[in-house]
Amino acid sequence: MRWNRLALAVLTVCAGAHAAAAAPRAVLELFTSPFCSSCPPADELFVKLASQPDLITLVMPVDSWDRPGRKDALAKPEFTERQSAYADVRNEDSLYTPQAMVNGAAEAMGSDPGEIKDAIAQTAGVLSVPVKAAVAGTEIVISVGAAKRAVQGGAMITMLPFMTSREIPMRRGETLHYANLVRDIVPVGRWDGKPVRQKLQLRDTAHYDGVVVLLQAGTAEKPGAILGAARVLLRAKTAAFPSAENADN
């Protein structure tokens, strides 16, 4: 599924959609890989963190560990590019997994709950702009509030379709567990600090269980702090994928 080939039509907003959950305390992104021996503890930690209603967790398998004859079926180059963009902004020379980004403004070892807790505290108050999302049929309604303070350069609105829970068998008889597995990064538009309401058409809904909407300072090439976020579920289900060591994208 390639969301960037979908037509996201901006339509008139209508009432009657079911609203998403309350505003989150933090957005946690995990960059991981099934070929990284240090990553399974981080994957399991993010399964636990995903159960906390005041956290939005997003798992993004990167393709930097792929080799000839060994390819992660769930990895996306967009996820590697996002991790690399964060590193560029932070003047970091190298990437590692498992890495967690917290509210787009602090990083932590993805398997270390203490570091993640400290990063959440360090970025407290960053999510200052109200963002809401609701789904009605095959449409999603996105509402972004006004800025409480000036945001230089504006911010980007991004939609991330995700799968709530997935198990991936490995050749060694092990099973990887992912929660809130992102399937794409979809640019929606720019935000200049004024309230925005949009209605978008959803496509290929059989391929994901929900969407997260992020309001993030900067650009995709130079991402800044996440200013607001919302999550909305279409369904809740669990399924298994073919082995990550065999399957193709």
Tab-separated table of C-alpha atoms in Angstrom:
chain	number	residue	atom	x	y	z
A	1	MET	CA	0.000	0.000	0.000
A	2	ARG	CA	1.372	3.401	-0.985
A	3	TRP	CA	-0.614	6.218	0.560
A	4	ASN	CA	1.260	8.936	-1.300
A	5	ARG	CA	-0.494	7.778	-4.455
A	6	LEU	CA	-3.912	8.332	-2.917
A	7	ALA	CA	-6.076	11.345	-3.579
A	8	LEU	CA	-6.724	13.132	-0.281
A	9	ALA	CA	-9.573	15.446	-1.187
A	10	VAL	CA	-10.323	18.413	1.070
A	11	LEU	CA	-14.098	18.546	1.467
A	12	THR	CA	-16.715	20.340	3.523
A	13	VAL	CA	-16.792	19.221	7.143
A	14	CYS	CA	-19.976	17.566	8.341
A	15	ALA	CA	-21.207	16.486	11.771
A	16	GLY	CA	-21.871	12.979	13.008
A	17	ALA	CA	-18.374	11.464	13.114
A	18	HIS	CA	-17.115	9.662	16.207
A	19	ALA	CA	-14.395	11.647	17.963
A	20	ALA	CA	-10.954	10.331	18.860
A	21	ALA	CA	-9.560	9.958	22.382
A	22	ALA	CA	-8.499	12.813	24.663
A	23	ALA	CA	-5.312	14.763	23.976
A	24	PRO	CA	-2.167	12.677	24.574
A	25	ARG	CA	0.646	13.415	27.023
A	26	ALA	CA	3.352	12.313	24.591
A	27	VAL	CA	4.007	10.889	21.134
A	28	LEU	CA	6.636	8.133	21.108
A	29	GLU	CA	8.223	6.935	17.853
A	30	LEU	CA	10.303	3.753	17.791
A	31	PHE	CA	12.759	3.053	14.968
A	32	THR	CA	13.422	-0.687	14.993
A	33	SER	CA	14.345	-3.723	12.890
A	34	PRO	CA	13.847	-7.499	13.189
A	35	PHE	CA	17.529	-7.904	12.271
A	36	CYS	CA	18.697	-5.822	15.243
A	37	SER	CA	19.471	-8.091	18.206
A	38	SER	CA	18.899	-5.229	20.655
A	39	CYS	CA	15.445	-4.370	19.307
A	40	PRO	CA	13.079	-7.084	20.679
A	41	PRO	CA	13.134	-5.618	24.227
A	42	ALA	CA	12.206	-2.229	22.756
A	43	ASP	CA	9.438	-3.789	20.668
A	44	GLU	CA	8.010	-5.433	23.796
A	45	LEU	CA	8.324	-2.218	25.805
A	46	PHE	CA	6.345	-0.361	23.146
A	47	VAL	CA	3.650	-3.055	23.280
A	48	LYS	CA	3.255	-2.195	26.971
A	49	LEU	CA	3.428	1.561	26.403
A	50	ALA	CA	0.738	1.283	23.716
A	51	SER	CA	-1.763	0.281	26.403
A	52	GLN	CA	-1.431	3.656	28.138
A	53	PRO	CA	-4.279	5.870	26.879
A	54	ASP	CA	-2.348	9.117	27.373
A	55	LEU	CA	0.489	7.999	25.082
A	56	ILE	CA	0.522	7.689	21.300
A	57	THR	CA	3.109	5.102	20.285
A	58	LEU	CA	4.269	4.575	16.709
A	59	VAL	CA	6.557	1.750	15.577
A	60	MET	CA	8.515	2.294	12.358
A	61	PRO	CA	10.730	-0.550	11.073
A	62	VAL	CA	13.664	0.913	9.141
A	63	ASP	CA	15.312	-0.658	6.094
A	64	SER	CA	18.886	0.224	7.092
A	65	TRP	CA	19.401	-3.379	8.251
A	66	ASP	CA	18.275	-4.927	4.955
A	67	ARG	CA	20.871	-6.891	2.991
A	68	PRO	CA	20.782	-8.939	-0.239
A	69	GLY	CA	18.630	-11.967	0.494
A	70	ARG	CA	17.500	-10.514	3.820
A	71	LYS	CA	14.706	-7.989	3.647
A	72	ASP	CA	12.246	-6.776	6.270
A	73	ALA	CA	8.794	-6.954	4.688
A	74	LEU	CA	7.467	-4.226	6.976
A	75	ALA	CA	10.324	-1.724	6.690
A	76	LYS	CA	9.823	1.424	4.648
A	77	PRO	CA	12.474	3.796	3.272
A	78	GLU	CA	10.259	6.661	4.464
A	79	PHE	CA	10.812	5.534	8.054
A	80	THR	CA	14.588	5.461	7.584
A	81	GLU	CA	14.406	8.918	6.009
A	82	ARG	CA	12.408	10.203	8.979
A	83	GLN	CA	14.956	8.851	11.444
A	84	SER	CA	17.776	10.343	9.355
A	85	ALA	CA	16.007	13.726	9.251
A	86	TYR	CA	15.767	13.733	13.045
A	87	ALA	CA	19.490	12.934	13.234
A	88	ASP	CA	20.350	15.777	10.852
A	89	VAL	CA	18.378	18.268	12.937
A	90	ARG	CA	20.170	17.050	16.069
A	91	ASN	CA	23.593	17.098	14.317
A	92	GLU	CA	24.047	13.380	14.916
A	93	ASP	CA	26.464	11.586	12.592
A	94	SER	CA	25.005	8.097	12.821
A	95	LEU	CA	21.751	6.208	13.260
A	96	TYR	CA	21.061	3.371	15.662
A	97	THR	CA	18.275	1.022	16.628
A	98	PRO	CA	16.281	0.783	18.752
A	99	GLN	CA	15.885	4.555	18.924
A	100	ALA	CA	12.899	6.367	20.401
A	101	MET	CA	11.959	9.939	19.549
A	102	VAL	CA	9.748	11.626	22.115
A	103	ASN	CA	7.439	14.431	20.985
A	104	GLY	CA	9.822	14.994	18.078
A	105	ALA	CA	12.079	16.904	20.459
A	106	ALA	CA	14.090	14.406	22.530
A	107	GLU	CA	15.611	11.000	21.896
A	108	ALA	CA	16.091	7.951	24.075
A	109	MET	CA	17.233	4.355	23.882
A	110	GLY	CA	14.098	2.572	22.739
A	111	SER	CA	14.502	-0.277	25.206
A	112	ASP	CA	15.154	1.930	28.253
A	113	PRO	CA	11.933	2.915	30.067
A	114	GLY	CA	13.858	5.273	32.338
A	115	GLU	CA	15.310	7.248	29.441
A	116	ILE	CA	11.899	7.421	27.775
A	117	LYS	CA	10.285	8.630	31.002
A	118	ASP	CA	12.950	11.332	31.353
A	119	ALA	CA	12.454	12.410	27.725
A	120	ILE	CA	8.695	12.707	28.295
A	121	ALA	CA	9.345	14.915	31.325
A	122	GLN	CA	11.910	16.946	29.380
A	123	THR	CA	9.384	17.709	26.630
A	124	ALA	CA	6.350	18.261	28.869
A	125	GLY	CA	4.067	20.944	27.475
A	126	VAL	CA	5.274	20.588	23.886
A	127	LEU	CA	1.891	19.224	22.753
A	128	SER	CA	0.202	22.608	23.130
A	129	VAL	CA	-2.086	22.777	20.087
A	130	PRO	CA	-5.415	20.909	20.161
A	131	VAL	CA	-5.719	18.336	17.376
A	132	LYS	CA	-8.797	16.187	16.865
A	133	ALA	CA	-9.588	13.406	14.415
A	134	ALA	CA	-12.801	11.507	13.804
A	135	VAL	CA	-13.841	8.875	11.270
A	136	ALA	CA	-17.225	8.619	9.594
A	137	GLY	CA	-17.457	5.833	7.029
A	138	THR	CA	-14.549	6.220	4.638
A	139	GLU	CA	-13.771	9.791	5.644
A	140	ILE	CA	-11.612	11.307	8.362
A	141	VAL	CA	-12.251	14.768	9.789
A	142	ILE	CA	-9.182	16.604	11.096
A	143	SER	CA	-9.409	19.711	13.276
A	144	VAL	CA	-6.356	21.713	14.342
A	145	GLY	CA	-6.717	24.565	16.813
A	146	ALA	CA	-5.000	27.925	16.982
A	147	ALA	CA	-1.433	28.396	18.141
A	148	LYS	CA	-0.967	29.521	21.734
A	149	ARG	CA	2.312	31.139	20.757
A	150	ALA	CA	4.001	32.107	17.487
A	151	VAL	CA	5.320	29.158	15.470
A	152	GLN	CA	8.097	30.371	13.191
A	153	GLY	CA	7.808	28.802	9.755
A	154	GLY	CA	4.540	27.079	10.541
A	155	ALA	CA	4.068	23.351	10.864
A	156	MET	CA	3.091	20.301	8.844
A	157	ILE	CA	0.001	18.144	9.253
A	158	THR	CA	0.778	14.478	8.667
A	159	MET	CA	-1.363	11.351	8.756
A	160	LEU	CA	0.066	7.941	9.681
A	161	PRO	CA	-2.079	4.846	9.082
A	162	PHE	CA	-1.175	2.049	11.497
A	163	MET	CA	-1.927	-1.549	12.437
A	164	THR	CA	-2.820	-1.964	16.103
A	165	SER	CA	-1.092	-5.304	16.715
A	166	ARG	CA	1.028	-7.620	14.614
A	167	GLU	CA	3.038	-10.773	15.194
A	168	ILE	CA	5.871	-11.589	12.795
A	169	PRO	CA	7.276	-15.143	12.771
A	170	MET	CA	11.047	-15.394	12.374
A	171	ARG	CA	13.066	-18.286	10.944
A	172	ARG	CA	14.592	-19.127	14.308
A	173	GLY	CA	11.170	-19.986	15.734
A	174	GLU	CA	10.882	-16.633	17.472
A	175	THR	CA	7.979	-14.224	17.128
A	176	LEU	CA	8.253	-10.449	17.080
A	177	HIS	CA	5.417	-8.425	18.548
A	178	TYR	CA	4.612	-4.948	17.264
A	179	ALA	CA	1.962	-2.548	18.535
A	180	ASN	CA	0.807	0.443	16.486
A	181	LEU	CA	2.863	-0.486	13.445
A	182	VAL	CA	2.968	2.467	11.033
A	183	ARG	CA	2.354	1.651	7.372
A	184	ASP	CA	2.981	5.012	5.713
A	185	ILE	CA	3.631	8.704	6.291
A	186	VAL	CA	1.098	10.848	4.447
A	187	PRO	CA	1.590	14.630	4.071
A	188	VAL	CA	-1.755	16.403	4.494
A	189	GLY	CA	-0.859	20.090	4.409
A	190	ARG	CA	0.690	23.077	6.160
A	191	TRP	CA	-0.546	24.959	9.227
A	192	ASP	CA	0.131	28.658	9.810
A	193	GLY	CA	-1.099	28.914	13.376
A	194	LYS	CA	-4.749	29.504	12.531
A	195	PRO	CA	-7.528	26.941	13.116
A	196	VAL	CA	-7.880	24.399	10.297
A	197	ARG	CA	-10.596	21.833	9.565
A	198	GLN	CA	-10.311	19.292	6.774
A	199	LYS	CA	-12.149	16.208	5.668
A	200	LEU	CA	-10.148	13.562	3.793
A	201	GLN	CA	-11.122	10.434	1.926
A	202	LEU	CA	-9.662	7.231	3.362
A	203	ARG	CA	-8.607	4.483	0.972
A	204	ASP	CA	-7.599	0.815	1.320
A	205	THR	CA	-8.925	0.646	4.884
A	206	ALA	CA	-8.456	-3.145	4.969
A	207	HIS	CA	-4.700	-2.514	5.268
A	208	TYR	CA	-4.733	-0.623	8.574
A	209	ASP	CA	-6.693	-0.356	11.820
A	210	GLY	CA	-6.474	3.354	12.583
A	211	VAL	CA	-4.711	6.627	11.873
A	212	VAL	CA	-2.633	9.084	13.860
A	213	VAL	CA	-2.615	12.749	12.904
A	214	LEU	CA	0.478	14.757	13.834
A	215	LEU	CA	0.974	18.503	13.860
A	216	GLN	CA	4.740	18.977	13.747
A	217	ALA	CA	6.919	22.048	13.476
A	218	GLY	CA	9.305	22.281	10.552
A	219	THR	CA	9.271	20.162	7.425
A	220	ALA	CA	9.726	16.498	6.540
A	221	GLU	CA	13.397	17.239	5.836
A	222	LYS	CA	13.840	19.227	9.067
A	223	PRO	CA	11.253	17.967	11.562
A	224	GLY	CA	10.818	19.839	14.809
A	225	ALA	CA	8.753	19.346	17.933
A	226	ILE	CA	5.350	17.705	17.673
A	227	LEU	CA	2.835	20.395	18.642
A	228	GLY	CA	-0.302	18.270	18.736
A	229	ALA	CA	-1.572	14.795	17.922
A	230	ALA	CA	-4.706	12.687	17.719
A	231	ARG	CA	-5.422	9.003	17.213
A	232	VAL	CA	-8.569	7.353	15.919
A	233	LEU	CA	-9.303	3.642	15.467
A	234	LEU	CA	-11.238	2.053	12.635
A	235	ARG	CA	-11.148	-1.414	14.172
A	236	ALA	CA	-9.125	-3.561	16.540
A	237	LYS	CA	-7.673	-6.825	15.267
A	238	THR	CA	-4.569	-8.961	15.432
A	239	ALA	CA	-2.953	-10.876	12.594
A	240	ALA	CA	0.302	-12.593	11.729
A	241	PHE	CA	2.582	-11.746	8.824
A	242	PRO	CA	4.878	-14.015	6.837
A	243	SER	CA	8.431	-14.217	8.109
A	244	ALA	CA	10.165	-10.837	7.983
A	245	GLU	CA	13.247	-12.654	6.704
A	246	ASN	CA	11.494	-13.976	3.607
A	247	ALA	CA	8.689	-11.671	2.548
A	248	ASP	CA	8.850	-8.797	0.119
A	249	ASN	CA	7.217	-5.371	0.518
